[in-house]
Short mmCIF file of C-alpha atoms in Angstrom, two decimals:
data_model
loop_
_atom_site.label_atom_id
_atom_site.label_comp_id
_atom_site.label_asym_id
_atom_site.label_seq_id
_atom_site.Cartn_x
_atom_site.Cartn_y
_atom_site.Cartn_z
CA MET A 1 93.96 44.24 -109.07
CA ILE A 2 90.48 45.58 -109.38
CA VAL A 3 89.74 48.93 -111.10
CA TRP A 4 86.58 49.94 -109.37
CA LEU A 5 84.65 52.59 -111.36
CA ASN A 6 82.34 54.29 -108.91
CA GLY A 7 79.68 57.02 -109.52
CA THR A 8 75.97 57.35 -109.59
CA PHE A 9 73.49 56.69 -112.45
CA GLY A 10 74.38 58.60 -115.55
CA ALA A 11 78.07 58.96 -114.74
CA GLY A 12 78.82 56.43 -117.64
CA LYS A 13 80.44 53.63 -115.69
CA THR A 14 79.39 50.74 -117.76
CA THR A 15 80.05 52.43 -121.04
CA VAL A 16 83.53 53.68 -119.87
CA ALA A 17 84.33 50.18 -118.43
CA HIS A 18 83.81 48.61 -121.82
CA GLU A 19 86.20 51.22 -123.24
CA VAL A 20 88.59 50.51 -120.54
CA LEU A 21 88.62 46.69 -121.40
CA ASP A 22 90.14 47.73 -124.90
CA LEU A 23 92.91 49.73 -123.39
CA LEU A 24 94.01 47.42 -120.54
CA PRO A 25 95.47 44.16 -121.81
CA GLY A 26 94.10 41.06 -120.05
CA SER A 27 91.39 43.04 -118.27
CA THR A 28 87.94 41.39 -117.51
CA LEU A 29 84.62 42.99 -116.92
CA TYR A 30 83.35 42.05 -113.36
CA ASP A 31 79.85 43.32 -112.62
CA PRO A 32 78.68 42.69 -109.13
CA GLU A 33 75.09 43.65 -110.09
CA LEU A 34 74.86 40.17 -111.52
CA LEU A 35 75.37 38.83 -108.01
CA GLY A 36 72.42 40.88 -106.93
CA GLY A 37 70.29 39.48 -109.57
CA GLY A 38 71.31 35.92 -108.56
CA LEU A 39 70.45 36.58 -104.84
CA ARG A 40 67.10 37.88 -105.90
CA LEU A 41 66.34 34.45 -107.47
CA MET A 42 67.72 32.44 -104.63
CA LEU A 43 66.57 34.26 -101.37
CA PRO A 44 63.07 34.41 -100.31
CA ALA A 45 61.07 37.41 -101.55
CA LYS A 46 60.48 38.43 -97.94
CA ARG A 47 64.19 38.95 -97.35
CA PHE A 48 64.42 41.53 -100.18
CA GLU A 49 61.24 43.27 -98.52
CA GLU A 50 63.44 44.01 -95.50
CA VAL A 51 66.25 45.96 -97.49
CA ASP A 52 66.16 48.94 -99.79
CA ASP A 53 68.84 47.62 -102.14
CA TYR A 54 70.67 44.21 -102.55
CA GLN A 55 73.87 46.01 -101.40
CA ASP A 56 72.31 46.07 -97.89
CA LEU A 57 72.46 42.23 -97.92
CA PRO A 58 75.66 41.01 -96.03
CA SER A 59 75.62 38.02 -98.32
CA TRP A 60 76.07 40.37 -101.45
CA ARG A 61 78.98 42.15 -99.94
CA ARG A 62 80.70 38.94 -99.19
CA MET A 63 79.99 37.49 -102.55
CA VAL A 64 81.51 40.56 -104.14
CA VAL A 65 84.86 39.71 -102.44
CA ASP A 66 84.62 36.01 -102.81
CA THR A 67 83.81 36.15 -106.44
CA ALA A 68 86.51 38.59 -107.34
CA ALA A 69 88.94 36.45 -105.55
CA ALA A 70 87.77 33.34 -107.64
CA LEU A 71 87.73 35.23 -110.91
CA LEU A 72 91.43 36.19 -110.49
CA THR A 73 92.27 32.62 -110.31
CA GLU A 74 90.88 32.16 -113.78
CA VAL A 75 92.02 35.41 -115.59
CA PRO A 76 95.22 37.49 -115.37
CA GLY A 77 93.42 40.70 -114.38
CA PRO A 78 92.74 43.43 -113.83
CA LEU A 79 89.07 43.22 -113.08
CA VAL A 80 86.99 46.31 -114.32
CA THR A 81 84.13 46.83 -111.85
CA PRO A 82 81.56 49.41 -112.81
CA MET A 83 79.53 49.62 -109.64
CA ALA A 84 78.12 52.38 -107.47
CA LEU A 85 79.24 52.21 -103.92
CA LEU A 86 77.99 55.04 -102.09
CA ARG A 87 77.77 54.10 -98.51
CA GLN A 88 81.23 54.35 -96.82
CA GLU A 89 80.71 51.45 -94.54
CA TYR A 90 80.10 49.20 -97.38
CA ARG A 91 83.23 50.55 -99.12
CA ASP A 92 85.07 49.80 -95.94
CA GLU A 93 83.84 46.27 -95.73
CA ILE A 94 84.38 45.37 -99.27
CA PHE A 95 87.69 47.02 -100.00
CA GLY A 96 89.02 45.91 -96.53
CA SER A 97 88.14 42.31 -97.33
CA LEU A 98 89.85 42.58 -100.65
CA ALA A 99 92.87 43.88 -98.94
CA ALA A 100 92.88 40.95 -96.61
CA ARG A 101 93.18 38.78 -99.59
CA ARG A 102 95.97 40.91 -101.07
CA ILE A 103 93.76 42.22 -103.92
CA PRO A 104 94.80 45.93 -104.52
CA VAL A 105 91.98 48.22 -105.50
CA ARG A 106 92.11 51.24 -107.77
CA HIS A 107 89.27 53.35 -106.88
CA VAL A 108 88.10 55.82 -109.60
CA LEU A 109 85.11 58.23 -109.36
CA LEU A 110 83.31 58.98 -112.50
CA HIS A 111 81.73 62.41 -111.81
CA ALA A 112 79.43 64.71 -113.57
CA GLU A 113 77.40 67.66 -112.21
CA GLU A 114 73.72 66.99 -111.30
CA THR A 115 72.31 68.91 -114.22
CA ILE A 116 74.28 66.70 -116.51
CA LEU A 117 73.40 63.54 -114.69
CA ARG A 118 69.61 64.42 -114.91
CA GLU A 119 69.96 65.09 -118.66
CA ARG A 120 71.63 61.77 -119.21
CA ILE A 121 69.06 59.86 -117.03
CA ALA A 122 66.23 61.60 -118.89
CA HIS A 123 67.46 59.90 -122.10
CA ARG A 124 68.18 56.57 -120.51
CA GLU A 125 66.45 53.46 -122.13
CA GLU A 126 67.22 50.16 -120.70
CA LYS A 127 64.02 48.40 -122.02
CA PRO A 128 63.47 49.04 -125.68
CA GLY A 129 59.65 49.25 -126.37
CA ASP A 130 58.66 49.39 -122.69
CA PRO A 131 57.89 53.15 -121.83
CA GLU A 132 56.48 52.16 -118.46
CA GLY A 133 59.55 50.11 -117.56
CA ASN A 134 62.05 52.80 -118.69
CA ALA A 135 60.11 55.37 -116.76
CA SER A 136 60.43 53.24 -113.60
CA VAL A 137 64.15 52.89 -114.20
CA ARG A 138 64.58 56.77 -114.57
CA ARG A 139 62.69 57.31 -111.42
CA TRP A 140 64.89 54.87 -109.64
CA CYS A 141 68.05 56.61 -111.06
CA LEU A 142 66.80 60.08 -110.08
CA GLU A 143 65.93 58.97 -106.47
CA HIS A 144 69.61 57.91 -105.97
CA LEU A 145 71.02 61.34 -106.95
CA GLY A 146 70.40 62.58 -103.33
CA SER A 147 72.51 59.69 -101.94
CA TYR A 148 75.39 60.54 -104.38
CA ALA A 149 75.32 64.22 -103.50
CA HIS A 150 75.44 63.00 -99.76
CA ALA A 151 78.41 60.72 -100.40
CA LEU A 152 80.44 63.07 -102.69
CA ASP A 153 82.64 64.52 -100.00
CA TRP A 154 84.09 61.15 -98.81
CA LEU A 155 84.22 59.70 -102.29
CA LYS A 156 86.36 62.59 -103.55
CA SER A 157 88.67 62.24 -100.72
CA ASP A 158 88.89 58.50 -101.27
CA ALA A 159 88.82 57.97 -105.07
CA HIS A 160 90.65 59.46 -108.11
CA VAL A 161 88.17 61.72 -109.81
CA VAL A 162 87.63 61.71 -113.52
CA ASP A 163 85.05 64.43 -114.55
CA THR A 164 83.08 62.84 -117.45
CA THR A 165 81.00 66.08 -118.21
CA ALA A 166 82.90 67.21 -121.32
CA LEU A 167 84.56 63.66 -122.12
CA THR A 168 83.51 60.98 -124.60
CA PRO A 169 83.54 57.44 -123.13
CA ARG A 170 86.70 56.74 -124.81
CA GLN A 171 88.39 59.90 -123.46
CA ALA A 172 87.25 59.04 -119.94
CA ALA A 173 88.45 55.53 -120.18
CA GLU A 174 91.89 56.95 -121.34
CA ARG A 175 92.02 59.02 -118.19
CA VAL A 176 91.02 55.93 -116.07
CA VAL A 177 93.82 53.85 -117.56
CA GLU A 178 96.37 56.58 -117.21
CA ALA A 179 95.37 56.94 -113.51
CA VAL A 180 95.80 53.20 -113.09
CA ARG A 181 99.16 53.23 -114.65
CA THR A 182 100.37 55.95 -112.39
CA GLY A 183 99.05 54.40 -109.29
CA ALA A 184 96.34 57.18 -108.75
CA GLY A 185 93.28 55.87 -106.72
CA ALA A 186 95.22 53.24 -104.86
CA CYS A 187 93.53 52.45 -101.71
CA ASP A 188 96.21 52.14 -98.90
CA ILE A 189 94.37 49.84 -96.66
CA VAL A 190 95.89 47.91 -93.86
CA GLN A 191 95.95 44.21 -94.80
CA THR A 192 94.26 42.31 -91.87
CA PRO A 193 94.18 38.52 -93.00
CA GLU A 194 90.78 36.98 -92.43
CA PRO A 195 90.89 34.65 -89.23
CA THR A 196 90.85 30.94 -89.79
CA ALA A 197 90.14 30.03 -86.13
CA GLU A 198 88.85 31.67 -83.05
CA THR A 199 90.90 34.77 -82.09
CA LEU A 200 91.77 36.60 -78.85
CA ALA A 201 91.33 40.42 -79.17
CA ALA A 202 92.20 43.20 -76.84
CA GLY A 203 90.49 46.70 -76.84
CA VAL A 204 91.47 49.66 -74.67
CA LEU A 205 88.94 52.30 -73.58
CA LEU A 206 90.42 55.82 -73.31
CA PHE A 207 88.61 58.78 -71.75
CA ASP A 208 88.74 62.59 -71.88
CA ASP A 209 88.19 64.89 -68.78
CA GLN A 210 84.42 64.69 -69.47
CA ASP A 211 84.40 60.93 -69.23
CA ARG A 212 83.72 60.45 -72.78
CA VAL A 213 85.14 57.48 -74.44
CA LEU A 214 87.44 57.36 -77.56
CA LEU A 215 86.11 55.76 -80.63
CA VAL A 216 88.13 55.27 -83.92
CA ASP A 217 86.93 54.86 -87.41
CA PRO A 218 88.63 51.90 -89.35
CA THR A 219 89.30 52.18 -93.17
CA TYR A 220 89.00 48.42 -93.56
CA LYS A 221 85.83 47.35 -91.78
CA PRO A 222 82.41 49.07 -91.16
CA GLY A 223 81.45 50.79 -88.11
CA TRP A 224 83.43 52.58 -85.40
CA GLU A 225 85.63 50.65 -82.96
CA PHE A 226 87.73 50.83 -79.87
CA PRO A 227 91.63 51.10 -80.15
CA GLY A 228 92.97 47.68 -80.12
CA GLY A 229 93.38 44.53 -82.20
CA ILE A 230 94.27 40.86 -82.42
CA VAL A 231 96.62 39.50 -79.65
CA GLU A 232 99.65 37.96 -81.32
CA PRO A 233 100.77 34.31 -80.58
CA GLY A 234 102.72 34.37 -77.19
CA GLU A 235 101.78 38.04 -76.54
CA ALA A 236 100.09 38.95 -73.06
CA PRO A 237 96.55 40.52 -73.87
CA ALA A 238 97.24 43.78 -71.91
CA HIS A 239 100.55 44.17 -73.64
CA ALA A 240 98.68 43.76 -76.93
CA GLY A 241 96.38 46.57 -75.92
CA VAL A 242 99.20 48.92 -75.10
CA ARG A 243 100.96 47.96 -78.32
CA GLU A 244 97.89 48.63 -80.41
CA VAL A 245 97.15 52.05 -78.76
CA ALA A 246 100.87 52.89 -79.51
CA GLU A 247 100.53 51.83 -83.15
CA GLU A 248 97.31 53.25 -83.92
CA LEU A 249 97.25 56.51 -81.96
CA GLY A 250 100.92 57.37 -81.18
CA ILE A 251 100.16 57.08 -77.42
CA GLN A 252 102.48 55.33 -74.90
CA LEU A 253 100.26 54.39 -71.94
CA PRO A 254 102.11 55.14 -68.69
CA HIS A 255 100.56 52.25 -66.82
CA PRO A 256 99.28 48.80 -67.70
CA PRO A 257 95.64 48.98 -68.43
CA LYS A 258 93.11 47.33 -66.06
CA LEU A 259 90.68 44.58 -67.34
CA LEU A 260 87.04 45.71 -67.48
CA VAL A 261 85.33 43.04 -69.55
CA LEU A 262 86.11 39.45 -70.79
CA ASP A 263 83.50 38.48 -73.33
CA TRP A 264 83.26 35.15 -75.21
CA GLU A 265 81.99 35.98 -78.69
CA ALA A 266 80.09 33.02 -80.20
CA PRO A 267 81.11 31.85 -83.72
CA LYS A 268 78.82 33.11 -86.28
CA PRO A 269 79.58 32.13 -89.79
CA PRO A 270 81.71 33.31 -91.55
CA GLY A 271 83.23 34.57 -88.29
CA PHE A 272 84.88 32.11 -85.82
CA GLY A 273 84.41 34.15 -82.74
CA GLY A 274 86.62 34.02 -79.69
CA LEU A 275 87.55 35.91 -76.55
CA ARG A 276 87.27 39.67 -76.52
CA LEU A 277 88.73 41.66 -73.80
CA LEU A 278 88.36 45.37 -72.90
CA PHE A 279 90.78 47.25 -70.78
CA ASP A 280 90.63 50.65 -69.06
CA GLY A 281 93.46 52.89 -70.41
CA GLY A 282 92.56 55.82 -68.24
CA THR A 283 91.95 59.38 -68.91
CA LEU A 284 94.07 61.24 -71.50
CA THR A 285 95.39 64.78 -70.76
CA GLU A 286 94.67 67.62 -73.14
CA ASP A 287 98.19 67.60 -74.24
CA THR A 288 98.18 63.87 -75.25
CA ILE A 289 94.89 64.40 -76.98
CA ARG A 290 96.37 67.14 -79.13
CA GLU A 291 99.29 64.74 -80.15
CA LEU A 292 96.90 61.86 -81.38
CA LEU A 293 98.12 60.51 -84.61
CA LEU A 294 96.31 58.29 -87.05
CA PRO A 295 97.88 55.70 -89.38
CA GLY A 296 95.96 56.59 -92.68
CA SER A 297 96.14 53.06 -93.95
CA GLU A 298 94.21 51.71 -90.84
CA LEU A 299 92.15 54.65 -89.28
CA ARG A 300 90.46 57.69 -90.83
CA ALA A 301 89.07 59.49 -87.76
CA TRP A 302 88.68 59.53 -83.91
CA ARG A 303 86.01 61.09 -81.69
CA PHE A 304 85.28 61.22 -77.89
CA VAL A 305 81.68 60.33 -77.48
CA THR A 306 79.09 59.89 -74.74
CA GLU A 307 77.59 56.45 -74.03
CA SER A 308 74.44 57.39 -75.78
CA GLU A 309 76.42 58.83 -78.86
CA ALA A 310 78.33 55.50 -79.01
CA GLU A 311 75.09 53.47 -79.18
CA SER A 312 74.38 54.95 -82.67
CA MET A 313 77.92 54.61 -83.86
CA LEU A 314 78.94 50.98 -82.85
CA PRO A 315 77.57 47.69 -84.24
CA PRO A 316 75.36 46.15 -81.71
CA VAL A 317 77.84 43.50 -80.32
CA ARG A 318 80.44 46.28 -79.71
CA TRP A 319 77.90 48.58 -78.17
CA ASN A 320 76.86 45.90 -75.77
CA ARG A 321 80.37 45.24 -74.80
CA LEU A 322 81.06 48.76 -74.24
CA ARG A 323 77.91 49.24 -72.15
CA TRP A 324 79.00 46.38 -69.76
CA ALA A 325 82.50 47.72 -69.68
CA LEU A 326 81.35 51.09 -68.49
CA ARG A 327 79.37 49.51 -65.77
CA ALA A 328 82.34 47.49 -64.69
CA ARG A 329 84.38 50.73 -64.62
CA GLU A 330 81.84 52.35 -62.32
CA ARG A 331 81.76 49.43 -59.90
CA GLY A 332 85.56 48.92 -59.96
CA CYS A 333 85.22 45.29 -60.72
CA PRO A 334 85.66 43.47 -64.04
CA LEU A 335 82.87 41.46 -65.58
CA HIS A 336 82.88 38.08 -67.25
CA LEU A 337 80.38 37.84 -70.28
CA GLU A 338 79.41 35.05 -72.47
CA ALA A 339 77.98 36.09 -75.92
CA GLY A 340 77.25 39.58 -74.31
CA VAL A 341 75.63 38.29 -71.30
CA PRO A 342 77.12 38.68 -67.85
CA LEU A 343 77.51 35.41 -65.89
CA THR A 344 75.95 35.66 -62.45
#
């Protein structure tokens, strides 16, 4: 298990984490910030100039998961992880990958009002005898308060909140441990095993009466997606699409969906690639749309969007696939793509 102590600078994550270690037998401190420091030493300086924070590095996010799994082969656990995680898509990627490895997460938010955070940051000293260095750290901390305020709504809905405003670190740790023992902060995420070879996946495009396409927001991976999933061994792809729509949205499609796009996705480590199929599930009635249901462990939201809106919501590979699927729908003829490029 991982006890993930989230929160911005000044919330007391590191101090509380050390107190938690005293209260949870067998627990071990796991600080992913050390991985960021290691990457800074190993990667070319130019790579860091391209990102605002080491959390923006896909390698860091993958190492967080891989290192946690490795540590749990050496220690009994749980791992206590004091780490700010303010971007929901990074939370999805990391927590979803942990779930795929059957590593449960207890997500706890250490919260304090902004006035308290600013006061704590003003007294923060990480570099004794280095006034300029400490001033730089304080500026960095203050700059991230806006990101924390922006993330607060989803954080409070996702994590168990411990308000540290009037608590000592020990008192805050006691509340964290009580939350862990009672199961609070458990992240109920669908466990999707990481592929070990090429996969076949079937997605289904569903439309409203304005010809907008339905996208869903998975809890276990970043970015929006089409309804659908991996085709099981021995299962017909179109049937897999119908099954996934029923499981994810509670919709029984009245007719088999028509193929729009077959796309071969090239392997890109650590991914294995494979065939990706998009089907046309047709237009949903208003009554059907009102009855849409979402499995909380797998999807958190759905939206009908225009093609231009979808471009800003989908990862580039999925957006390109959607773009060609919509062209195929207009022409009434399926398209064969390889690595996102139509074969002529």
